[in-house]
Short mmCIF file of C-alpha atoms in Angstrom, two decimals:
data_model
loop_
_atom_site.label_atom_id
_atom_site.label_comp_id
_atom_site.label_asym_id
_atom_site.label_seq_id
_atom_site.Cartn_x
_atom_site.Cartn_y
_atom_site.Cartn_z
CA MET A 12 -8.08 34.14 2.56
CA ILE A 13 -7.90 34.11 -0.73
CA ASP A 14 -5.04 33.48 -3.00
CA ILE A 15 -5.22 34.33 -6.51
CA GLY A 16 -2.51 32.00 -8.58
CA SER A 17 -1.32 31.01 -12.06
CA THR A 18 -3.81 28.56 -12.24
CA SER A 19 -6.22 28.55 -9.47
CA VAL A 20 -7.72 30.20 -6.88
CA ARG A 21 -7.16 28.96 -3.12
CA THR A 22 -9.01 29.98 -0.39
CA ALA A 23 -8.93 29.15 3.52
CA VAL A 24 -9.01 29.82 7.07
CA VAL A 25 -5.88 30.73 8.95
CA ASP A 26 -6.29 29.78 12.60
CA ALA A 27 -4.54 31.36 15.50
CA SER A 28 -2.16 28.89 15.40
CA GLY A 29 -0.53 29.69 11.78
CA HIS A 30 -2.04 26.72 10.39
CA LEU A 31 -4.40 26.49 7.23
CA ARG A 32 -8.17 25.12 7.90
CA HIS A 33 -11.30 24.48 5.88
CA THR A 34 -8.94 25.02 2.14
CA ARG A 35 -10.56 24.91 -1.14
CA ARG A 36 -8.89 25.04 -5.03
CA LEU A 37 -10.65 25.71 -8.06
CA PRO A 38 -8.67 26.23 -11.31
CA THR A 39 -8.56 29.06 -13.53
CA PRO A 40 -8.06 27.97 -16.91
CA ARG A 41 -5.51 29.93 -18.99
CA GLU A 42 -5.19 30.16 -22.61
CA SER A 43 -2.19 30.67 -25.05
CA PRO A 44 -3.69 31.38 -28.76
CA ALA A 45 -0.41 31.94 -29.73
CA PRO A 46 3.36 31.15 -28.79
CA GLY A 47 4.31 33.53 -26.31
CA LEU A 48 0.32 34.81 -25.69
CA LEU A 49 -1.33 33.66 -22.45
CA GLU A 50 -4.98 35.02 -21.52
CA PHE A 51 -7.59 34.46 -19.34
CA ASP A 52 -11.26 35.44 -18.66
CA PRO A 53 -11.56 38.05 -15.74
CA VAL A 54 -15.21 37.47 -14.88
CA ALA A 55 -14.75 33.82 -14.98
CA LEU A 56 -11.40 34.26 -12.38
CA ALA A 57 -13.84 36.54 -10.29
CA ASP A 58 -16.88 34.23 -10.33
CA THR A 59 -14.10 31.07 -9.33
CA ALA A 60 -13.13 33.48 -6.28
CA LEU A 61 -16.11 34.56 -4.94
CA SER A 62 -17.69 30.85 -5.27
CA ALA A 63 -14.69 29.40 -3.43
CA ALA A 64 -14.66 32.09 -0.63
CA LYS A 65 -18.09 31.46 -0.13
CA ALA A 66 -18.06 27.72 0.19
CA THR A 67 -15.12 27.81 2.30
CA LEU A 68 -17.67 30.59 4.87
CA THR A 69 -20.01 28.50 4.60
CA GLU A 70 -18.13 25.17 6.00
CA ALA A 71 -16.16 27.17 8.36
CA GLY A 72 -18.81 29.95 9.49
CA ALA A 73 -17.69 33.69 10.02
CA VAL A 74 -14.16 35.03 9.58
CA ASP A 75 -12.82 38.20 11.52
CA ALA A 76 -11.04 39.33 8.25
CA VAL A 77 -10.20 38.57 4.99
CA GLY A 78 -6.46 38.51 3.42
CA ILE A 79 -5.76 38.58 -0.26
CA ALA A 80 -2.96 37.44 -2.36
CA ASN A 81 -2.61 37.49 -5.83
CA GLN A 82 -0.10 36.69 -9.16
CA ARG A 83 1.00 40.18 -9.49
CA ALA A 84 1.58 40.94 -13.24
CA SER A 85 -1.82 39.57 -14.21
CA THR A 86 -3.71 42.55 -15.76
CA VAL A 87 -7.07 43.34 -16.20
CA VAL A 88 -9.07 47.02 -17.92
CA TRP A 89 -12.48 47.19 -17.43
CA ASP A 90 -15.29 49.71 -18.15
CA ARG A 91 -16.04 51.53 -14.74
CA ALA A 92 -19.66 52.35 -15.92
CA SER A 93 -20.84 48.34 -17.00
CA GLY A 94 -17.91 46.83 -14.32
CA ALA A 95 -17.09 44.59 -17.88
CA PRO A 96 -13.93 43.59 -19.03
CA VAL A 97 -13.13 45.29 -22.04
CA GLY A 98 -11.18 42.01 -23.48
CA PRO A 99 -8.58 39.19 -22.11
CA GLY A 100 -6.86 39.50 -19.00
CA LEU A 101 -3.03 39.62 -20.00
CA GLY A 102 -1.04 36.82 -17.76
CA TRP A 103 2.34 37.74 -16.35
CA GLN A 104 4.12 35.03 -18.96
CA ASP A 105 2.59 37.05 -21.86
CA LEU A 106 4.92 38.50 -23.90
CA ARG A 107 2.88 40.15 -26.81
CA THR A 108 4.32 43.47 -25.95
CA ALA A 109 7.97 42.84 -25.93
CA LEU A 110 9.21 44.70 -29.07
CA ASP A 111 6.51 47.61 -27.37
CA CYS A 112 9.46 47.41 -24.72
CA LEU A 113 12.04 47.44 -26.85
CA SER A 114 10.55 50.63 -28.52
CA LEU A 115 10.48 52.36 -25.83
CA GLN A 116 13.98 51.58 -24.46
CA SER A 117 15.07 53.90 -27.47
CA GLU A 118 13.34 56.79 -25.34
CA GLY A 119 14.98 55.79 -22.11
CA LEU A 120 11.47 54.27 -20.67
CA ARG A 121 12.79 50.46 -19.06
CA LEU A 122 10.14 48.62 -19.08
CA ALA A 123 9.67 44.37 -19.58
CA PRO A 124 6.87 42.57 -21.06
CA ASN A 125 6.16 40.62 -17.51
CA GLN A 126 5.49 44.19 -16.08
CA PRO A 127 1.73 45.18 -16.04
CA ALA A 128 2.45 49.03 -17.60
CA THR A 129 2.88 48.01 -21.20
CA LYS A 130 0.04 45.05 -20.82
CA ALA A 131 -2.61 47.75 -19.75
CA ALA A 132 -1.54 50.09 -22.54
CA HIS A 133 -2.17 47.23 -25.17
CA LEU A 134 -5.71 46.61 -23.37
CA ILE A 135 -6.87 50.29 -23.49
CA GLY A 136 -5.69 50.78 -26.79
CA ALA A 137 -8.15 47.82 -28.23
CA ALA A 138 -10.93 49.07 -26.02
CA ALA A 139 -14.19 50.46 -27.70
CA ALA A 140 -14.79 52.69 -24.63
CA PRO A 141 -13.35 55.63 -23.79
CA ALA A 142 -9.63 55.72 -22.35
CA GLU A 143 -10.99 57.98 -19.52
CA ARG A 144 -13.89 55.57 -18.60
CA LEU A 145 -11.49 52.70 -17.88
CA CYS A 146 -10.17 51.02 -14.71
CA VAL A 147 -6.78 49.25 -14.93
CA GLY A 148 -5.92 47.17 -12.53
CA THR A 149 -3.90 43.85 -11.47
CA LEU A 150 -5.91 40.89 -9.87
CA ASP A 151 -6.11 42.26 -6.21
CA SER A 152 -7.48 45.04 -7.94
CA TRP A 153 -10.09 43.63 -10.20
CA LEU A 154 -11.17 40.96 -7.31
CA VAL A 155 -11.41 43.69 -4.87
CA TRP A 156 -13.86 45.67 -7.66
CA ASN A 157 -15.86 42.64 -7.28
CA LEU A 158 -15.67 41.82 -3.68
CA THR A 159 -17.19 45.52 -2.70
CA GLY A 160 -19.79 45.43 -5.52
CA GLY A 161 -17.59 47.87 -8.21
CA THR A 162 -17.61 50.74 -5.55
CA GLN A 163 -13.66 50.53 -4.61
CA HIS A 164 -10.91 50.67 -6.94
CA LEU A 165 -7.40 49.96 -4.99
CA THR A 166 -4.52 48.59 -4.86
CA ASP A 167 -1.72 47.62 -2.25
CA ALA A 168 1.93 49.13 -2.78
CA THR A 169 3.53 45.60 -2.93
CA ASN A 170 1.50 44.98 -6.01
CA ALA A 171 1.53 48.66 -7.38
CA ALA A 172 5.69 49.31 -7.11
CA ILE A 173 6.10 46.42 -9.48
CA THR A 174 3.57 47.64 -12.65
CA GLY A 175 6.66 50.05 -14.04
CA LEU A 176 3.88 53.20 -13.54
CA CYS A 177 5.34 54.04 -9.67
CA HIS A 178 8.14 56.61 -9.13
CA GLU A 179 11.75 54.75 -8.57
CA ASP A 180 12.14 55.93 -5.19
CA ARG A 181 8.70 55.82 -3.48
CA VAL A 182 5.43 54.35 -3.81
CA GLU A 183 3.72 56.72 -5.87
CA TRP A 184 2.04 56.48 -9.70
CA ASP A 185 4.62 58.32 -12.36
CA HIS A 186 1.71 59.94 -14.25
CA ALA A 187 4.20 61.08 -16.68
CA VAL A 188 5.13 57.05 -17.58
CA ALA A 189 1.34 56.44 -17.18
CA GLU A 190 0.58 59.65 -19.98
CA ARG A 191 3.16 58.03 -22.31
CA LEU A 192 1.68 55.07 -22.46
CA GLY A 193 -2.14 56.11 -22.83
CA ILE A 194 -3.08 55.35 -19.29
CA PRO A 195 -5.51 57.98 -17.71
CA ALA A 196 -4.55 58.90 -14.55
CA ALA A 197 -8.22 58.33 -13.07
CA GLY A 198 -8.30 54.63 -14.55
CA LEU A 199 -5.23 53.98 -11.62
CA PRO A 200 -6.33 52.24 -8.77
CA ARG A 201 -5.76 53.97 -5.29
CA ILE A 202 -3.09 52.68 -3.44
CA VAL A 203 -3.29 51.33 0.18
CA ASP A 204 -1.36 49.38 3.19
CA SER A 205 -0.62 45.88 2.61
CA SER A 206 -1.98 45.23 6.52
CA GLY A 207 -4.36 46.99 8.09
CA PRO A 208 -8.37 48.17 7.59
CA LEU A 209 -9.19 48.68 3.98
CA VAL A 210 -12.82 47.91 2.50
CA GLU A 211 -15.38 45.57 3.28
CA ALA A 212 -16.42 43.19 1.22
CA ALA A 213 -19.85 43.45 0.96
CA ALA A 214 -20.02 40.44 -1.69
CA LEU A 215 -19.27 37.70 0.90
CA PRO A 216 -21.63 36.90 3.98
CA GLU A 217 -21.74 39.31 7.00
CA SER A 218 -19.10 41.69 5.03
CA PRO A 219 -16.00 41.11 6.52
CA LEU A 220 -13.28 43.47 6.26
CA ILE A 221 -10.36 43.41 4.06
CA THR A 222 -7.32 43.77 6.13
CA GLY A 223 -4.68 42.49 4.03
CA VAL A 224 -3.36 42.33 0.78
CA ALA A 225 -0.54 41.45 -0.99
CA GLY A 226 1.14 40.26 -4.37
CA ASP A 227 1.91 36.27 -4.01
CA GLN A 228 5.50 36.65 -3.62
CA GLN A 229 5.30 39.12 -1.02
CA ALA A 230 2.90 37.38 0.93
CA ALA A 231 5.02 33.87 0.38
CA LEU A 232 8.06 35.83 2.20
CA VAL A 233 5.50 36.68 5.08
CA GLY A 234 3.68 33.33 4.87
CA ALA A 235 7.59 31.87 5.42
CA GLY A 236 8.49 33.66 8.43
CA CYS A 237 10.83 35.58 6.48
CA VAL A 238 10.75 39.26 7.85
CA ARG A 239 13.94 40.05 9.01
CA ARG A 240 16.93 41.63 7.13
CA GLY A 241 18.59 39.13 5.07
CA ASP A 242 15.74 36.40 5.18
CA VAL A 243 15.04 34.72 1.97
CA LYS A 244 12.75 32.33 0.71
CA ILE A 245 12.48 30.91 -3.07
CA THR A 246 8.95 29.94 -4.48
CA PHE A 247 8.98 27.08 -7.03
CA GLY A 248 6.01 27.47 -8.83
CA THR A 249 5.37 27.66 -12.42
CA GLY A 250 7.99 29.98 -12.51
CA GLY A 251 10.49 30.90 -9.57
CA THR A 252 10.73 33.81 -7.43
CA LEU A 253 13.69 34.63 -4.78
CA ASP A 254 12.53 37.28 -2.53
CA ALA A 255 14.62 38.91 0.20
CA CYS A 256 14.09 40.98 3.11
CA LEU A 257 16.20 44.17 3.55
CA GLY A 258 14.04 46.23 6.05
CA PRO A 259 12.76 49.46 6.12
CA GLY A 260 14.23 52.27 5.11
CA ASP A 261 15.15 53.76 1.73
CA PRO A 262 14.61 51.72 -1.42
CA PRO A 263 17.70 50.21 -3.15
CA ALA A 264 20.08 52.73 -4.90
CA GLU A 265 19.17 50.73 -8.47
CA VAL A 266 16.40 50.09 -10.18
CA ARG A 267 18.31 46.96 -11.35
CA GLY A 268 20.89 45.65 -9.73
CA PRO A 269 24.23 44.40 -11.71
CA SER A 270 23.34 40.98 -11.33
CA GLY A 271 19.88 41.19 -12.19
CA THR A 272 17.85 41.41 -9.52
CA PHE A 273 14.95 44.20 -8.77
CA PRO A 274 13.85 46.00 -5.56
CA ILE A 275 10.12 45.28 -4.39
CA VAL A 276 8.11 46.56 -1.50
CA ALA A 277 8.02 43.36 0.61
CA TRP A 278 5.01 45.15 2.54
CA GLN A 279 3.33 48.29 3.67
CA ARG A 280 2.12 49.17 7.12
CA ASP A 281 1.14 52.51 8.34
CA GLY A 282 2.25 54.29 5.40
CA VAL A 283 6.03 52.85 5.68
CA PRO A 284 7.16 50.54 3.24
CA THR A 285 9.90 47.54 4.10
CA TRP A 286 12.19 46.90 1.48
CA GLY A 287 13.47 43.99 -0.13
CA ILE A 288 14.85 42.57 -3.70
CA GLU A 289 13.21 40.15 -6.03
CA ALA A 290 15.19 37.23 -8.61
CA MET A 291 13.25 35.72 -10.95
CA MET A 292 13.29 32.56 -13.44
CA LEU A 293 10.18 32.59 -15.96
CA SER A 294 10.01 28.73 -16.06
CA ALA A 295 9.96 26.32 -13.26
CA GLY A 296 7.53 23.76 -12.67
CA SER A 297 6.18 25.09 -16.39
CA CYS A 298 8.79 22.42 -17.57
CA VAL A 299 7.60 19.54 -14.96
CA SER A 300 4.13 20.24 -16.76
CA TRP A 301 5.73 20.48 -20.30
CA LEU A 302 7.24 17.01 -19.58
CA CYS A 303 3.16 15.67 -19.10
CA GLU A 304 2.68 17.33 -22.38
CA LEU A 305 5.75 15.17 -24.10
CA GLY A 306 3.87 12.16 -22.46
CA LEU A 307 6.98 11.67 -20.42
CA LEU A 308 5.04 11.81 -17.32
CA GLU A 309 1.43 11.41 -16.61
CA ASP A 310 1.46 13.63 -13.93
CA PRO A 311 4.04 16.57 -12.89
CA GLY A 312 4.07 14.41 -9.07
CA ASP A 313 5.80 11.67 -10.83
CA SER A 314 8.55 13.40 -11.56
CA ASP A 315 10.12 12.64 -8.12
CA ALA A 316 10.14 8.77 -8.80
CA VAL A 317 10.77 8.73 -11.75
CA ALA A 318 14.23 10.94 -12.01
CA ALA A 319 14.94 8.72 -8.62
CA ALA A 320 15.42 5.77 -10.87
CA CYS A 321 18.63 7.01 -12.00
CA ALA A 322 21.47 7.89 -10.32
CA ASP A 323 22.71 11.09 -12.14
CA SER A 324 21.33 12.39 -15.86
CA GLY A 325 24.08 10.63 -17.28
CA GLY A 326 25.75 13.84 -18.53
CA VAL A 327 22.59 15.65 -19.78
CA SER A 328 22.06 19.34 -18.96
CA PHE A 329 18.58 20.99 -19.62
CA VAL A 330 18.13 24.88 -19.30
CA PRO A 331 14.27 25.69 -18.23
CA ALA A 332 13.95 28.94 -20.62
CA LEU A 333 10.56 28.08 -22.10
CA MET A 334 9.60 31.88 -21.83
CA GLY A 335 12.79 33.10 -21.83
CA LEU A 336 15.74 33.37 -18.84
CA GLY A 337 15.09 36.07 -15.99
CA THR A 338 17.66 37.16 -13.52
CA PRO A 339 20.85 37.84 -14.13
CA HIS A 340 20.40 37.36 -18.05
CA TRP A 341 16.68 39.08 -18.83
CA ASP A 342 17.19 37.03 -22.11
CA PHE A 343 13.63 37.00 -23.04
CA GLY A 344 14.75 35.55 -27.05
CA ALA A 345 16.46 32.59 -24.73
CA ARG A 346 15.08 28.96 -25.25
CA SER A 347 14.86 25.80 -23.52
CA ALA A 348 17.32 23.16 -24.52
CA PHE A 349 18.56 19.84 -23.59
CA ALA A 350 22.24 19.21 -23.77
CA GLY A 351 24.55 16.05 -23.90
CA VAL A 352 21.60 13.63 -24.88
CA THR A 353 23.33 10.30 -25.99
CA THR A 354 21.32 7.12 -27.12
CA ALA A 355 22.01 5.87 -23.83
CA THR A 356 19.70 8.88 -22.27
CA GLY A 357 16.26 7.57 -21.43
CA ARG A 358 13.58 9.00 -19.36
CA PRO A 359 14.69 9.03 -16.09
CA GLN A 360 18.00 10.60 -17.54
CA MET A 361 15.64 13.66 -19.05
CA VAL A 362 13.44 14.04 -16.49
CA ARG A 363 16.14 14.44 -13.71
CA ALA A 364 18.10 16.76 -15.87
CA VAL A 365 14.77 18.95 -16.43
CA LEU A 366 14.92 18.84 -12.05
CA GLU A 367 18.66 19.44 -11.74
CA GLY A 368 18.02 22.57 -14.51
CA VAL A 369 15.27 24.21 -12.72
CA ALA A 370 17.89 23.59 -9.60
CA HIS A 371 20.84 25.41 -11.03
CA ARG A 372 18.51 28.31 -12.34
CA GLY A 373 17.66 28.75 -8.01
CA VAL A 374 21.58 28.69 -7.20
CA ASP A 375 21.56 31.59 -10.11
CA LEU A 376 18.71 33.82 -8.50
CA LEU A 377 20.56 33.31 -5.02
CA GLU A 378 24.15 34.15 -6.40
CA ALA A 379 22.47 37.11 -7.99
CA ALA A 380 20.62 38.38 -4.79
CA ARG A 381 23.51 37.98 -2.98
CA ALA A 382 25.81 40.11 -4.95
CA ASP A 383 23.40 42.78 -5.33
CA SER A 384 22.23 42.66 -1.31
CA GLY A 385 25.59 41.98 -0.21
CA LEU A 386 23.85 40.24 2.19
CA GLU A 387 25.10 36.43 2.72
CA LEU A 388 21.43 35.11 2.80
CA ALA A 389 22.77 31.76 4.07
CA ASP A 390 19.19 30.25 5.42
CA VAL A 391 16.83 29.54 2.35
CA VAL A 392 13.41 28.50 2.77
CA LEU A 393 11.16 27.01 0.10
CA ASP A 394 7.75 26.52 -0.67
CA GLY A 395 6.00 26.24 -4.18
CA GLY A 396 4.38 22.86 -5.84
CA MET A 397 8.19 21.80 -6.44
CA SER A 398 9.25 22.01 -2.90
CA ALA A 399 7.48 18.54 -2.10
CA ASN A 400 9.69 17.22 -5.00
CA GLY A 401 12.64 15.19 -3.05
CA THR A 402 14.74 14.79 -5.86
CA PHE A 403 14.64 18.63 -6.68
CA LEU A 404 15.55 19.45 -3.26
CA GLN A 405 18.50 17.05 -3.24
CA ALA A 406 19.67 18.71 -6.51
CA LEU A 407 19.40 22.23 -5.23
CA ALA A 408 21.19 21.59 -2.28
CA ASP A 409 24.04 20.29 -4.15
CA ALA A 410 24.18 22.88 -6.78
CA SER A 411 23.98 25.65 -4.44
CA GLY A 412 25.93 23.91 -1.67
CA ARG A 413 24.16 24.41 1.13
CA PRO A 414 21.08 23.14 3.27
CA VAL A 415 17.51 24.08 2.41
CA HIS A 416 14.86 24.56 4.60
CA VAL A 417 11.02 23.28 3.60
CA ALA A 418 8.16 25.67 4.54
CA PRO A 419 5.69 24.09 6.54
CA GLU A 420 3.16 24.66 4.12
CA VAL A 421 3.55 23.70 0.28
CA GLU A 422 2.50 27.23 -0.97
CA CYS A 423 3.31 30.20 1.87
CA THR A 424 1.37 32.58 -0.50
CA ALA A 425 -1.55 31.71 1.41
CA LEU A 426 -0.29 31.57 5.07
CA GLY A 427 1.01 35.23 3.84
CA ALA A 428 -2.12 36.81 3.11
CA GLY A 429 -3.71 35.37 6.58
CA TYR A 430 -0.43 36.50 8.63
CA LEU A 431 -1.15 40.06 6.71
CA ALA A 432 -4.63 40.20 7.41
CA GLY A 433 -4.46 38.77 11.17
CA LEU A 434 -1.95 41.96 11.63
CA GLY A 435 -4.34 44.40 10.09
CA ILE A 436 -7.06 43.73 13.06
CA GLY A 437 -4.20 42.60 15.94
CA SER A 438 -4.54 39.12 15.90
CA TRP A 439 -0.71 39.26 15.70
CA ASN A 440 1.13 41.37 17.73
CA GLY A 441 3.96 42.55 15.54
CA TRP A 442 6.54 40.55 13.01
CA ASP A 443 8.32 38.81 16.12
CA GLU A 444 5.17 36.69 16.33
CA VAL A 445 4.96 36.28 12.59
CA ALA A 446 8.60 35.36 12.62
CA SER A 447 8.30 32.72 15.66
CA LEU A 448 5.63 30.73 13.46
CA ARG A 449 8.43 29.68 11.19
CA SER A 450 9.48 25.97 12.07
CA PRO A 451 10.68 24.16 8.63
CA ALA A 452 9.11 21.10 7.63
CA ARG A 453 12.36 19.35 6.50
CA THR A 454 15.84 20.29 5.98
CA VAL A 455 17.76 18.91 3.11
CA GLU A 456 21.76 18.82 3.10
CA PRO A 457 24.01 18.85 0.29
CA ARG A 458 25.29 15.14 -0.56
CA ARG A 459 27.50 16.00 -3.93
CA GLN A 460 29.20 18.45 -5.50
CA ALA A 461 27.03 19.47 -8.85
CA ASP A 462 28.72 20.28 -12.17
CA ARG A 463 27.58 23.92 -12.44
CA ALA A 464 30.07 24.38 -15.47
CA ALA A 465 28.50 21.92 -17.48
CA TRP A 466 25.40 23.13 -16.69
CA GLN A 467 26.56 27.23 -17.27
CA GLU A 468 27.61 25.67 -21.06
CA ALA A 469 24.48 24.67 -22.07
CA LYS A 470 22.75 27.85 -20.98
CA ARG A 471 25.36 29.95 -23.07
CA ARG A 472 24.26 28.06 -25.92
CA ALA A 473 20.47 28.33 -24.93
CA ALA A 474 20.96 31.94 -25.25
CA GLY A 475 19.89 34.63 -27.73
CA TRP A 476 17.80 31.90 -29.77
CA HIS A 477 15.32 35.04 -30.79
CA PRO A 478 17.52 37.76 -31.27
CA ASP A 479 14.65 40.54 -31.26
CA LEU A 480 13.13 39.30 -27.97
CA SER A 481 16.85 39.13 -26.72
CA ALA A 482 17.17 42.88 -27.56
CA VAL A 483 14.41 43.66 -25.10
CA SER A 484 15.90 44.82 -21.43
CA SER A 485 13.95 44.45 -18.57
#
């Protein structure tokens, strides 16, 4: 499987028992030329992914199928004739189209800057090549294009449904929206299932079939074994994303729930989508990385031990809003803040406050998902880099008042891509078999009651810091 994340590409082989083997990870640098902007080099990213995949295959030998998981909203536009990108790739956190989204709101078109729709429109508008010659894609589309030698332009239903370019009630391109944004219909990828025989990866040794494709969060939902109605996982990586499985049938009635969650396609097989809902925080692990940039930590992994050096934060609260607040507020103009800092506040208290702030935002996501789904969502499975942080896990259990279960893999995205690929060729017989592979690595029980009220007050004060951005409604 190939997993393209926000900061790295990971490749691995998923064996029959559902374990990752022959794992390899290579960094994929991003650049921030100005505040709120996040770019990457699409060619370097594709080259890195192919290099890592070939190295894994050299070590492991031939595989039965290939699965792909990708950071969903990052966007690439390229020239169909030459295969060359027309500009930089725009990362999911890039906010350069925020004012475009605000302008479109007045027309009744509700799009967010963290969706690909306006990112693609921006790249097309700046391209030298004719629009009708351009291909628009998320990272799965760009990778498949490169894996197939530029012969296949496709995306799966999970990626397509979050672009802002699909109909609200079905996974089909809304050509009226695309036309309004200047995106030619011929440039949109073909929408395919998330699992099943798709195309050959001719760029890899022995041209294995690609039989699984999904956005990273949906892949993590599958990889965590959360494949039944009411199952829920939260991935705490660069950002934080909660996904809950609702099951097949009609999509949720509202494009955005009253508590700020969104419908998603959890996966699609045989043309039938399974639906879910999603809640999102825009800053999670990125806040810990920021502490390293400030010199408070040498490495993000040090945050656990540093925070554990104090029994509590000494009344300090931190609001994780480096790029604004997602669910339930969707305030892109909010900004991170410390509250309650005194002369007694030291490094341990500030680090602990950051971990606790991310935990409180995790509870925000849970509360929003419960309200909008009407489901209990009692058992929460965690994955992502922060799931290895004991202080953070305890803070989340305390703030939620519920036990939290840690997935057997720190990152379930890769497993999910492997499961979808395996289902596509019959390595697993169905969802019951996938669910049976779910086995938490550990469970953390709450120990004390967290002060949610004080943290909520700090969050209120961090809201609306940039009014123009806060006016953008996702």
